[in-house]
XYZ file of C-alpha atoms in Angstrom:
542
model
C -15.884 -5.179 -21.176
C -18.996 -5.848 -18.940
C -22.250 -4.388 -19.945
C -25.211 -3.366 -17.589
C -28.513 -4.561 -17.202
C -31.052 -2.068 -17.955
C -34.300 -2.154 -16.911
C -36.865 0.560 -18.229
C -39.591 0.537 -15.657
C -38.500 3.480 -14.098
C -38.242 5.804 -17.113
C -35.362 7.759 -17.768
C -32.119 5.271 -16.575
C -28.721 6.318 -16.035
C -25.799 3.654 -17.802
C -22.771 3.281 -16.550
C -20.112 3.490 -19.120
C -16.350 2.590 -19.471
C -13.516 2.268 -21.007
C -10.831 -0.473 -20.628
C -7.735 0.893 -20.143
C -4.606 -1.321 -19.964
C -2.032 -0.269 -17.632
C 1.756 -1.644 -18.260
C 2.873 -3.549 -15.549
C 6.097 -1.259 -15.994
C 4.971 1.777 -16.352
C 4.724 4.408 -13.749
C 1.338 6.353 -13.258
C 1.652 9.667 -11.588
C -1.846 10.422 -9.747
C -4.740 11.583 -12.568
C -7.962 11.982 -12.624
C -8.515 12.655 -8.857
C -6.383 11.710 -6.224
C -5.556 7.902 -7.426
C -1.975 7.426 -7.813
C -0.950 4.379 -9.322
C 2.577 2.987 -9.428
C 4.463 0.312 -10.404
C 7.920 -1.535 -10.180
C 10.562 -1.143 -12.850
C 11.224 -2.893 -15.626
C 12.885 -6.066 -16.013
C 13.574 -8.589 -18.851
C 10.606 -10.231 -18.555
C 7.279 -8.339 -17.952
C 5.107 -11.458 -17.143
C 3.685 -12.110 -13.950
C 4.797 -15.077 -11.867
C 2.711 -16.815 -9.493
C 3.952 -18.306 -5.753
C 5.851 -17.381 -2.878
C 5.473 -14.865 -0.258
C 5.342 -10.552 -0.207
C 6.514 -9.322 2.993
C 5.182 -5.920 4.134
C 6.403 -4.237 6.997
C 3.652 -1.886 8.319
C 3.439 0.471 11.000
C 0.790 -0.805 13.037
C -1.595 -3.675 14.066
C -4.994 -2.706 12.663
C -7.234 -2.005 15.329
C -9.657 -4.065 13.754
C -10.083 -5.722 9.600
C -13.821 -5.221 9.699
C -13.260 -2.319 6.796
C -16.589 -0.661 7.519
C -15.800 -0.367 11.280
C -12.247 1.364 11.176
C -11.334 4.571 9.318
C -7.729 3.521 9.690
C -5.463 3.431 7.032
C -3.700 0.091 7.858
C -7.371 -1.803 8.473
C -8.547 -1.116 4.147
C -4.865 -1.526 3.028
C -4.948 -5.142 4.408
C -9.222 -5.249 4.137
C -9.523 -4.663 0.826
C -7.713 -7.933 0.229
C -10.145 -9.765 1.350
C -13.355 -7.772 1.221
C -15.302 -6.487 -2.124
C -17.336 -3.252 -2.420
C -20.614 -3.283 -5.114
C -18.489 -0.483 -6.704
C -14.980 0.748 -6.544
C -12.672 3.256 -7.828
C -10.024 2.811 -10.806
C -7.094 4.458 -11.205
C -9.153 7.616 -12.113
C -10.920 7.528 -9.026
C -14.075 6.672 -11.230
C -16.936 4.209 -9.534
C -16.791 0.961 -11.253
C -18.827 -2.238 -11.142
C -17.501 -5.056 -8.475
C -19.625 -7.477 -7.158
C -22.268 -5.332 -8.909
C -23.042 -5.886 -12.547
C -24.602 -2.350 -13.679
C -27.398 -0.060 -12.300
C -30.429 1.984 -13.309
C -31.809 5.164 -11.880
C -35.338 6.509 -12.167
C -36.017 9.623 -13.597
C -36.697 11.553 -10.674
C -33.351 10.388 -8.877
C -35.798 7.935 -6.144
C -35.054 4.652 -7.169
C -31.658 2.820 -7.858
C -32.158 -0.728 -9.064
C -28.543 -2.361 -8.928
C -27.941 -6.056 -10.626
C -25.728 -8.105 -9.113
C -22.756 -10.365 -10.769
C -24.125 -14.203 -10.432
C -20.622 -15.905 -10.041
C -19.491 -15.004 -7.183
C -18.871 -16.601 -3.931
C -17.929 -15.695 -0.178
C -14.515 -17.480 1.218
C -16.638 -19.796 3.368
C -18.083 -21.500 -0.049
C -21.492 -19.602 0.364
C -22.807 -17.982 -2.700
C -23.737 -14.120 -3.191
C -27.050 -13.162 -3.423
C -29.310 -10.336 -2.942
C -29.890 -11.164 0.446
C -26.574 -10.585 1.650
C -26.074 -7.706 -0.201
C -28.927 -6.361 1.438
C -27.490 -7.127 4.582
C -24.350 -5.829 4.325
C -25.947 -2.263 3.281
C -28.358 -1.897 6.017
C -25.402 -2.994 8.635
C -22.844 -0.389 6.685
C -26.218 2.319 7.199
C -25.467 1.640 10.930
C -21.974 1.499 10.913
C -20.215 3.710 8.667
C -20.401 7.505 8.753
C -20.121 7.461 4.977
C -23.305 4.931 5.487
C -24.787 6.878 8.257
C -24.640 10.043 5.413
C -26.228 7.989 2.942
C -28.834 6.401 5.507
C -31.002 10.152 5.833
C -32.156 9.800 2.224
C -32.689 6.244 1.935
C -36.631 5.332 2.560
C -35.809 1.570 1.466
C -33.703 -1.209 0.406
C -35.096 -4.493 -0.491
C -34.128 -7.693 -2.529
C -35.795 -8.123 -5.920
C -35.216 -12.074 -6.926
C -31.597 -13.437 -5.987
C -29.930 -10.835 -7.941
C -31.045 -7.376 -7.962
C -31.498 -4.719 -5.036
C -33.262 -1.900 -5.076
C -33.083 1.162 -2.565
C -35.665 3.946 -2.503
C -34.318 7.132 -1.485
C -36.782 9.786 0.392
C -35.160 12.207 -1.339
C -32.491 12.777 -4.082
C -29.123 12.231 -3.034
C -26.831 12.171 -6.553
C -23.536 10.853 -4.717
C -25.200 7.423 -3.459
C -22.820 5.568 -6.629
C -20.375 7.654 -5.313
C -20.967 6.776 -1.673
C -21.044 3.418 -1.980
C -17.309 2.912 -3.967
C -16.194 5.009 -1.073
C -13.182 3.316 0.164
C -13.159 5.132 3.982
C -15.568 2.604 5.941
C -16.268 0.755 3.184
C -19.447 -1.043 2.195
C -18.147 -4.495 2.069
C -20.578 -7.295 1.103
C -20.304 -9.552 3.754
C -22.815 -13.040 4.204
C -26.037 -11.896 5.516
C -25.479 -14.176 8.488
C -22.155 -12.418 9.286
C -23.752 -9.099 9.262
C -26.643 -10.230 10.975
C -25.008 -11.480 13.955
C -22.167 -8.775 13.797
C -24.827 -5.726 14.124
C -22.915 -2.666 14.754
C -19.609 -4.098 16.529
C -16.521 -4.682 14.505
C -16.429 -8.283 13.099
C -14.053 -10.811 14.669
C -11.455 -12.610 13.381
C -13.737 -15.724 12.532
C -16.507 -13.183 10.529
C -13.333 -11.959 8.618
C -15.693 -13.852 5.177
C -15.450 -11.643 2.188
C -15.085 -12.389 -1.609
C -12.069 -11.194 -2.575
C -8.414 -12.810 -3.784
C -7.132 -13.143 -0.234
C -8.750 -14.659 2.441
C -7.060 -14.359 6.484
C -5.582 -17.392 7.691
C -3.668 -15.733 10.854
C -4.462 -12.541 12.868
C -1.293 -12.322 15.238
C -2.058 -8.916 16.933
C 1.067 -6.951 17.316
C 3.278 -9.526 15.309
C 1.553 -10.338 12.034
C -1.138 -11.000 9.677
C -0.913 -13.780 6.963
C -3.503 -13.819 4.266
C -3.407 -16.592 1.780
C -4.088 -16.910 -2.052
C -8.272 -18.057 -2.688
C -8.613 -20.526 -5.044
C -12.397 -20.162 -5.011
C -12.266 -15.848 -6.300
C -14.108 -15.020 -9.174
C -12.433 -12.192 -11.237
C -13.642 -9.632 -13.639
C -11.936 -10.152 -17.066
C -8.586 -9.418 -17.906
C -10.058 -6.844 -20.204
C -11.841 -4.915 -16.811
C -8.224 -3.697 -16.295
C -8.825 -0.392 -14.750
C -6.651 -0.213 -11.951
C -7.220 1.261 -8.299
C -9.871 -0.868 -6.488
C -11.568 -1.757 -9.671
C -11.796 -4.377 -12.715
C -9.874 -7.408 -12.983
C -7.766 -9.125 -10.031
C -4.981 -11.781 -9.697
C -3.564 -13.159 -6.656
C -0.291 -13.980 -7.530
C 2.281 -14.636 -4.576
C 0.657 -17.719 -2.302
C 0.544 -14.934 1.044
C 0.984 -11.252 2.150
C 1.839 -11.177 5.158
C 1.786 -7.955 6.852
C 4.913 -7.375 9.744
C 3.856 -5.019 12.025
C 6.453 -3.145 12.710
C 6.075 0.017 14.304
C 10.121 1.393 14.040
C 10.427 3.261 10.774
C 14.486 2.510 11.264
C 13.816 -1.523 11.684
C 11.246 -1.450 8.671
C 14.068 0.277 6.597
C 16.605 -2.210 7.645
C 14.303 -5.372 6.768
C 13.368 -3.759 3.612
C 17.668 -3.577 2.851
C 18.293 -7.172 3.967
C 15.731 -8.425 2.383
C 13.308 -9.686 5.005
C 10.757 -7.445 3.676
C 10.115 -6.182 0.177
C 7.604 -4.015 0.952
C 8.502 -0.904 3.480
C 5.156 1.425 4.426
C 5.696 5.202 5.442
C 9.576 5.566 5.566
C 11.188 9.125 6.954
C 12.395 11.646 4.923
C 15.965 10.874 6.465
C 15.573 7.257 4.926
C 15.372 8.642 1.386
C 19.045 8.786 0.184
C 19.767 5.534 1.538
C 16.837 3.927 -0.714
C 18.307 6.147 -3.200
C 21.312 4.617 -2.982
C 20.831 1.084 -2.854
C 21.144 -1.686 -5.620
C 18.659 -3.961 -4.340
C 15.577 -1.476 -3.334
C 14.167 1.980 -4.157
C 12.204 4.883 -2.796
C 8.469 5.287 -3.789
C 7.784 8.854 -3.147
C 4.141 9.358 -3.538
C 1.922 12.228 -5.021
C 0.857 14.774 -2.228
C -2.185 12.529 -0.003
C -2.427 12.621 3.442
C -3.677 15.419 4.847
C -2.243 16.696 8.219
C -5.036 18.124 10.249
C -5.964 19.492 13.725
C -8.881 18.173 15.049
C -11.022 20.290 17.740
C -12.552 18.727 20.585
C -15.973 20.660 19.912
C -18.131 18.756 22.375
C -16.214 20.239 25.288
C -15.012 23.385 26.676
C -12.191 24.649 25.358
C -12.927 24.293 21.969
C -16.969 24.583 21.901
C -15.660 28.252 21.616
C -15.008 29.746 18.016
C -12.376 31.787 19.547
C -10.716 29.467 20.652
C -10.618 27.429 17.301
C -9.546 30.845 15.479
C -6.710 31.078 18.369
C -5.166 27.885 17.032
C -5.917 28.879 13.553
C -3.694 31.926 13.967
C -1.054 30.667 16.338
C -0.313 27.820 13.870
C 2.728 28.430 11.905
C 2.165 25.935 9.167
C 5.303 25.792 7.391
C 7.055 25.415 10.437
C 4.469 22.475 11.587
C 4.565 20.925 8.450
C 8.465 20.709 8.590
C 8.097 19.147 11.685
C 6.175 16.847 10.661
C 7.158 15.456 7.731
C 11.149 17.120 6.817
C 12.205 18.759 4.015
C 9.630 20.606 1.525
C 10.135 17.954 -0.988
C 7.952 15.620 1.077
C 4.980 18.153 1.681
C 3.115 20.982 0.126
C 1.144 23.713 1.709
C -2.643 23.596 0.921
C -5.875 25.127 2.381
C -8.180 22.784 0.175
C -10.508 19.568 1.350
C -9.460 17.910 -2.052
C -6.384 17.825 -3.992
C -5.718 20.036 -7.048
C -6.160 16.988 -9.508
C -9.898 16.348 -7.669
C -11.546 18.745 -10.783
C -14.776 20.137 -9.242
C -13.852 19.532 -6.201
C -10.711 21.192 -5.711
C -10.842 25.142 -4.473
C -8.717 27.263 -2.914
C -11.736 29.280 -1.238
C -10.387 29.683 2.581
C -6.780 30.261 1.668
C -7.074 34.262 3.555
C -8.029 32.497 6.235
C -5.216 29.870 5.695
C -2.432 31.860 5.602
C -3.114 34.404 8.457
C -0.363 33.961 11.373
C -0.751 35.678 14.492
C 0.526 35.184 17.736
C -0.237 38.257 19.390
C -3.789 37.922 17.630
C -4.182 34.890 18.417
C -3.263 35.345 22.704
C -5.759 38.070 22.512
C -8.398 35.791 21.176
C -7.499 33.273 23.712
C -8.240 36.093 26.954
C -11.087 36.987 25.330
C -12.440 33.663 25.326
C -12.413 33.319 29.083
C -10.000 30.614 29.044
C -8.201 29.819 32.241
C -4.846 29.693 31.346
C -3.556 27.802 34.592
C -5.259 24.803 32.511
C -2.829 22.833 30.027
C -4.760 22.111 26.698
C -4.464 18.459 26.140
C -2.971 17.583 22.293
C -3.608 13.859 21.336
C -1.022 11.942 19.501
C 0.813 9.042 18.789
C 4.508 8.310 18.091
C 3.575 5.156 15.649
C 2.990 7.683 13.083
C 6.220 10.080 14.227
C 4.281 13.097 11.997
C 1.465 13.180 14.129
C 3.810 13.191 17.250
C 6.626 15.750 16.050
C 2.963 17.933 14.558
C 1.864 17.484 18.272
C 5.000 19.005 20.184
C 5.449 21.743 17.010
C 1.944 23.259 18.196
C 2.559 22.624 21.924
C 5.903 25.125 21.531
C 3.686 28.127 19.537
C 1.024 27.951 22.434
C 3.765 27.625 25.034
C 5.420 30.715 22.920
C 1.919 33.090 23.661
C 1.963 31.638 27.327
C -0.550 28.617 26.884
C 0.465 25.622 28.826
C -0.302 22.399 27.580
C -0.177 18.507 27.610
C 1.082 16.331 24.978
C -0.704 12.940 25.499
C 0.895 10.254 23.380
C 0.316 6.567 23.005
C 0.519 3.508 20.674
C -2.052 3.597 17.896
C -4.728 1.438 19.069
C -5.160 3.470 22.571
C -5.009 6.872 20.440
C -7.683 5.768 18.246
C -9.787 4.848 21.279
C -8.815 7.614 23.415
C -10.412 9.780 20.262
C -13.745 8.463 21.499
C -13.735 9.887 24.674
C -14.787 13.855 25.035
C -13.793 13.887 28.469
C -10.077 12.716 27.442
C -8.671 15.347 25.150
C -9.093 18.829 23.449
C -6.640 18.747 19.987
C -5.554 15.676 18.695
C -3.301 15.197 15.531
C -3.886 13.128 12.625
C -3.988 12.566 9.223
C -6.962 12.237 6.202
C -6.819 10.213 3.169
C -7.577 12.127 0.580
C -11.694 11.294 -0.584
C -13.324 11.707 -3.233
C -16.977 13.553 -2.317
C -17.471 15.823 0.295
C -20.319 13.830 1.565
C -17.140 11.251 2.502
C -15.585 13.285 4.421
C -15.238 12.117 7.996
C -14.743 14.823 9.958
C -17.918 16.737 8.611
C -20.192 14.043 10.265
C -21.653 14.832 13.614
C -20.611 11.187 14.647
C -17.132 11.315 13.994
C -14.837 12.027 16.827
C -14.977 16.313 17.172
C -18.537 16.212 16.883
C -18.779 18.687 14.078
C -22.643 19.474 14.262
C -23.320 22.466 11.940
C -26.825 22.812 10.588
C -25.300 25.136 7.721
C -22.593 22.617 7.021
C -25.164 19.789 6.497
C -27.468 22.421 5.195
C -24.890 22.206 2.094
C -24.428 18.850 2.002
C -27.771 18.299 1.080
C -27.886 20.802 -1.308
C -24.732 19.538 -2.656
C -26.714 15.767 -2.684
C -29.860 17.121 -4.689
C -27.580 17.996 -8.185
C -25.440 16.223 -10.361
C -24.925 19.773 -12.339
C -21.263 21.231 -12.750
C -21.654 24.453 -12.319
C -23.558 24.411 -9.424
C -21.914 21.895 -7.414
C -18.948 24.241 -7.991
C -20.436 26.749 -6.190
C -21.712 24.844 -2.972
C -18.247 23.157 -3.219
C -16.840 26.903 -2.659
C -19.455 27.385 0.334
C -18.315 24.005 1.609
C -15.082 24.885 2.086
C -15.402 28.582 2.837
C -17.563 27.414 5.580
C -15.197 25.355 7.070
C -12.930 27.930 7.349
C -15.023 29.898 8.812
C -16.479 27.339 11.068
C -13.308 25.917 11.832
C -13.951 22.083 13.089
C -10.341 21.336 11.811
C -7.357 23.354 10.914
C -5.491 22.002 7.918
C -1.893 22.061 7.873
C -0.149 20.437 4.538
C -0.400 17.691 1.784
C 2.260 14.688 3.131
C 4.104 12.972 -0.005
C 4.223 9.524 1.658
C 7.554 7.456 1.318
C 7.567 4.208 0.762
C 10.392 1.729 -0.023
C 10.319 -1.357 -2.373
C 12.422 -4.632 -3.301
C 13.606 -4.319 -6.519
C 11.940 -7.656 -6.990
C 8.452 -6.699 -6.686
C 6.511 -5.994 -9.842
C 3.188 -4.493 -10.366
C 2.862 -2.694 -6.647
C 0.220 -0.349 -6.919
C -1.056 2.654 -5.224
C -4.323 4.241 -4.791
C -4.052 8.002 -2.788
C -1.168 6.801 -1.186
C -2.223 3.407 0.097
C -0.806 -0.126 -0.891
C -2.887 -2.811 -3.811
C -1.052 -5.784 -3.853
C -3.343 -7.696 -6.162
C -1.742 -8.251 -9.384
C 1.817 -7.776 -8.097
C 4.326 -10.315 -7.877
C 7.890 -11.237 -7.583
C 10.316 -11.818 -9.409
């Protein structure tokens, strides 16, 4: 177990401390704590791990870029976190742990943060971690991330004390900075200060791709593949650090991932049965008695995670307009969107909440009145009132590389066509949707869906930066009340606001909890999950 540095020149200091859990390599985890889920392949005669050859993924998309702080994508941190390490990440409990970071201290009055750094560690280019890069990496993730940009309003100062300590100087008290920065939604990699130097604020290409973790890229085929190779030169916690999700101890077992994109969910089931892959991402609901069936693979149906959400164009007319936002609100039938989407009710659950029912202090069901109402009629009137002109289509985003967001899409095209609102589906490939997002003048709804987070000061589509342009003084109001305590019963409270308020507000409309499918060779051991996404370290095959 890894102890922390403490340094008492600030007073009072806050200690990290932990527990080392060891997690069979057999066993199956069902999500705890928050919204971690960890899982693992079945048992087999032998439990130990074998090193060589290659794990085949077939995912749904080419990342639109591996530069994990640029891209809130899902597929960019499932293959980024291979390569890239965080200061602190979550475990299995969705609990901030020490990376690349050794401990911290925090002054008494919550101002100063003094973090020590781990002094073996090395980037994939042979350069060695210090302060300075560290340093780097968090002023470039300030710019960058909206997690960072969150974190950026209280932060007076961050400066390198000797080669391995860092210490930031908030302007005023903001309790979830640990929090923030194990974040795993626009991460804050540590990158060579030379990398983020010359990187700024655009994503980093394929040759700044220089991180410390247990893979390192060796091929970027956009649209084809991505090979990542075994690094001879990582540094890993102990085997003791075992904690699971992002956190503790790391082996890089097969010699490559390689990650097939393949955007067919019926081609990345058949691979998956013939063997070319032994790793299938987001299967349908249709492909689940077939994986049931089979001798050779099985179905990994996940813990409810991604959230299905309708995102409001609030920069531009029509959805500047409350009205309008409660018009969608009430015209939504969610059950019958949510079906849709995703099938049968096995592989979804209704839910009004921001966090997941596991998430404790987090979770509320505050906003569920406003959840369930479902009116048409209501909602048409609401619409006219509005001043809408209904000779103009409203324009609904998606994309049919993620078939959800596409079937969501036409579901809540036929309820406004129902009430006599026309409208226009727009749908293209992944990459274009994501960049489309960026453009006010380009759309008014568009579909998607949220990894599940794990403060609300993480949450993307609260920021005023993040495509919807959400810009509520009482929402951010909150936030920073929510920021100034670490106390349980009152964070429970503003939690409650929170959420009330965005039901009220109405930036998004929330539509269900998705239990993802995935589907495994039975010869891959140790697969892991965190909220629904894939950890490949310490798996192998057998």
């Amino acid at each position: 177990m890894n102890g922390f540095d403490v340094n008492k020149r600030y007073g009072r200091t806050r200690m990290w401390k932990f527990a080392t859990a060891v997690v069979g390599a057999t066993v199956l985890l069902a999500a705890c704590g928050s919204t971690a889920s960890t899982s693992t392949a079945k048992p087999t005669a032998s439990s130990k791990p074998v090193r060589g050859g290659t794990i085949n993924i077939a995912v749904v998309s080419q990342p639109p870029t591996l530069d994990w702080t640029s891209s809130t994508s899902t597929i960019t941190y499932e293959v980024a976190w291979n390569i890239f390490e965080q200061l602190f990440a979550l475990d299995k409990n969705s609990t901030p742990k020490p990376m690349l970071a050794s401990g911290y201290t925090e002054s008494r009055n919550g101002l100063t943060y003094l973090i020590s750094l781990r002094k073996n560690v090395n980037f994939q280019n042979g350069q060695h971690m210090t302060s300075a890069d560290v340093v780097a990496s968090l002023k470039r993730w300030e710019s960058v991330s909206s997690v960072g940009q969150a974190v950026a309003a209280h932060v007076a100062s961050i400066t390198p004390v000797g080669e391995y300590e860092v210490e930031i100087k908030m302007s005023s008290a903001f309790s979830p900075l640990i929090a923030d920065l194990a974040a795993p939604a626009q991460a804050c990699i540590i990158i060579p200060a030379s990398i983020a130097q010359a990187a700024g604020t655009n994503p980093l290409t394929n040759s700044q791709i220089i991180g410390t973790g247990p893979y390192k890229l060796t091929k970027n085929l956009v649209g084809q593949e991505i090979e990542l190779t075994r690094w001879s030169g990582y540094s890993p916690l102990p085997k003791s650090d075992n904690w699971g999700g992002l956190a503790g101890y790391k082996a890089a077992y097969p010699t490559h991932l390689i990650y097939d994109v393949v955007p067919s969910p019926a081609t990345r089931l058949s691979g998956l049965l013939t063997g070319q892959f032994q790793l299938a991402d987001t299967l349908t609901s249709q492909d689940y008695s077939q994986l049931t069936a089979s001798s050779t693979v099985a179905p990994l149906l996940l813990p409810p995670s991604n959230q299905l959400m309708i995102v409001f164009n609030k920069k531009e007319a029509p959805f500047n307009s409350l009205k309008m936002r409660e018009a969608i609100n009430l015209v939504t039938n969610k059950p019958a969107v949510a079906a849709a989407a995703f099938g049968p009710k096995q592989f979804w659950t209704l839910s009004d909440a921001m966090f997941l029912p596991t998430q404790k202090g987090l979770y509320t069901t505050v906003g569920l009145k406003q959840y369930d109402a479902y009116n048409p009629k209501e909602a048409k009137k609401l619409i006219v009132a509005s001043g809408y002109n209904l000779s103009r289509p409203i324009r609904i985003l998606v994309t049919q590389t993620y078939p959800y967001m596409y079937n969501a899409g036409v579901a809540l095209a036929q309820e406004l066509n129902q009430i006599g609102v026309k409208t226009q589906v727009l749908s293209y490939d992944w990459p274009t949707d994501l960049a489309t997002r960026k453009n006010p003048k380009a759309w008014d709804i568009f579909i998607t869906g949220f990894s599940p987070l794990f403060d609300p000061t993480q949450v993307l589509w609260i920021s005023p930066t993040y495509n919807g342009w959400y810009n509520s003084p009482q929402m951010q109001a909150l936030l920073a009340d929510w920021a100034k305590t670490s106390n349980p019963a009152a964070r429970s409270t503003i939690m409650s606001q929170i959420q009330q308020l965005e039901w009220t507000q109405l930036p998004i409309v929330k539509i269900a909890d998705q239990r993802v499918l995935n589907g495994e060779s039975k010869t891959l051991h140790g697969y892991q999950t965190i909220a629904g996404d894939d950890i490949l370290w310490n798996a192998w095959l057998s």
